Amino acid sequence: MRIGVLALQGAFIEHRKILEEIGIKTFEIRQKKDLLKNMDGIILPGGESTTIGKLLRDLDMFEDLRYKIIEGLPAFGTCAGLILLAKNVEKGQSHLGIMDITAKRNAYGRQLGSFFTEAEFKGIGKIPMTFIRAPYITEVEKEVEILSEVEGHIVAAKEKNILVTSFHPELTQSNSVHKYFIESFINKK
């Protein structure tokens, strides 16, 4: 099994470390040719969604990445990755526009609105969650399953081959969300 990690900007190294700790081979996706490599899934990390979206277009990766996910490649988007995958973004630009959700950017405020909590995640139990300039999901369509809420806001969801979280599971000591992605999306293919 090999997971590609989009490595244009953001917390991609931390995702690779967690996956490697649980025995999953990874590689970085930095240019268009990297999207041609065999992969069982892809992670779109946190960072700055506008910057990542621009780089995907500038490097001519946007359409290929979008097509792969639409065709069923399991995708896990965290924070900015959630925004990239959302069909709608409140007061912001939609990028890949694949998942039937509406995201609110910087929903908890700027850097000072960053926080840590623990909350229930469907199928896992209570897990640690680190939020940094995080979005949350304001609306979901009928095919989307809500996996976690914090203070009445949706912070994790899945639809078909896509998992998204508002928080950064790669910045905690827990590997449970990454294992959930592998077991629920890749091992079931």
PDB file of C-alpha atoms in Angstrom, residues 77 82-83 86 88 90 99-105 107-108 134-141 144-149 152-158 163-166:
ATOM      1  CA  GLY A  77      -8.392  16.305   3.456  1.00  0.00           C
ATOM      2  CA  LEU A  82     -11.295  20.115   3.573  1.00  0.00           C
ATOM      3  CA  ILE A  83     -11.688  23.535   1.941  1.00  0.00           C
ATOM      4  CA  ALA A  86     -15.665  21.327  -0.591  1.00  0.00           C
ATOM      5  CA  ASN A  88     -19.029  25.401  -1.623  1.00  0.00           C
ATOM      6  CA  GLU A  90     -18.664  30.597   2.387  1.00  0.00           C
ATOM      7  CA  MET A  99     -17.529  16.886  -1.810  1.00  0.00           C
ATOM      8  CA  ASP A 100     -21.154  17.928  -1.186  1.00  0.00           C
ATOM      9  CA  ILE A 101     -20.374  20.208   1.753  1.00  0.00           C
ATOM     10  CA  THR A 102     -20.201  23.920   2.463  1.00  0.00           C
ATOM     11  CA  ALA A 103     -17.102  25.004   4.374  1.00  0.00           C
ATOM     12  CA  LYS A 104     -16.553  28.155   6.374  1.00  0.00           C
ATOM     13  CA  ARG A 105     -12.912  29.293   6.232  1.00  0.00           C
ATOM     14  CA  ALA A 107     -14.414  29.706  11.217  1.00  0.00           C
ATOM     15  CA  TYR A 108     -12.846  29.906  14.664  1.00  0.00           C
ATOM     16  CA  ALA A 134      -9.671  25.925  11.222  1.00  0.00           C
ATOM     17  CA  PRO A 135     -12.722  25.789   9.013  1.00  0.00           C
ATOM     18  CA  TYR A 136     -15.856  23.888   9.864  1.00  0.00           C
ATOM     19  CA  ILE A 137     -18.667  22.507   7.760  1.00  0.00           C
ATOM     20  CA  THR A 138     -21.872  24.562   7.771  1.00  0.00           C
ATOM     21  CA  GLU A 139     -23.963  22.379   5.443  1.00  0.00           C
ATOM     22  CA  VAL A 140     -23.948  18.792   4.189  1.00  0.00           C
ATOM     23  CA  GLU A 141     -25.985  17.141   1.462  1.00  0.00           C
ATOM     24  CA  VAL A 144     -22.534  13.056   3.405  1.00  0.00           C
ATOM     25  CA  GLU A 145     -22.146  11.333   6.779  1.00  0.00           C
ATOM     26  CA  ILE A 146     -21.243  13.520   9.750  1.00  0.00           C
ATOM     27  CA  LEU A 147     -18.501  11.876  11.838  1.00  0.00           C
ATOM     28  CA  SER A 148     -17.789  14.489  14.500  1.00  0.00           C
ATOM     29  CA  GLU A 149     -19.077  17.766  15.900  1.00  0.00           C
ATOM     30  CA  GLY A 152     -22.395  22.251  17.511  1.00  0.00           C
ATOM     31  CA  HIS A 153     -20.159  22.595  14.428  1.00  0.00           C
ATOM     32  CA  ILE A 154     -19.377  19.761  12.005  1.00  0.00           C
ATOM     33  CA  VAL A 155     -15.636  19.060  12.097  1.00  0.00           C
ATOM     34  CA  ALA A 156     -15.409  15.670  10.329  1.00  0.00           C
ATOM     35  CA  ALA A 157     -17.423  14.027   7.578  1.00  0.00           C
ATOM     36  CA  LYS A 158     -17.222  11.487   4.795  1.00  0.00           C
ATOM     37  CA  LEU A 163     -12.837  11.863   4.376  1.00  0.00           C
ATOM     38  CA  VAL A 164     -12.382  15.403   5.699  1.00  0.00           C
ATOM     39  CA  THR A 165     -11.513  16.895   9.084  1.00  0.00           C
ATOM     40  CA  SER A 166     -11.408  20.536  10.204  1.00  0.00           C
TER      41      SER A 166
END
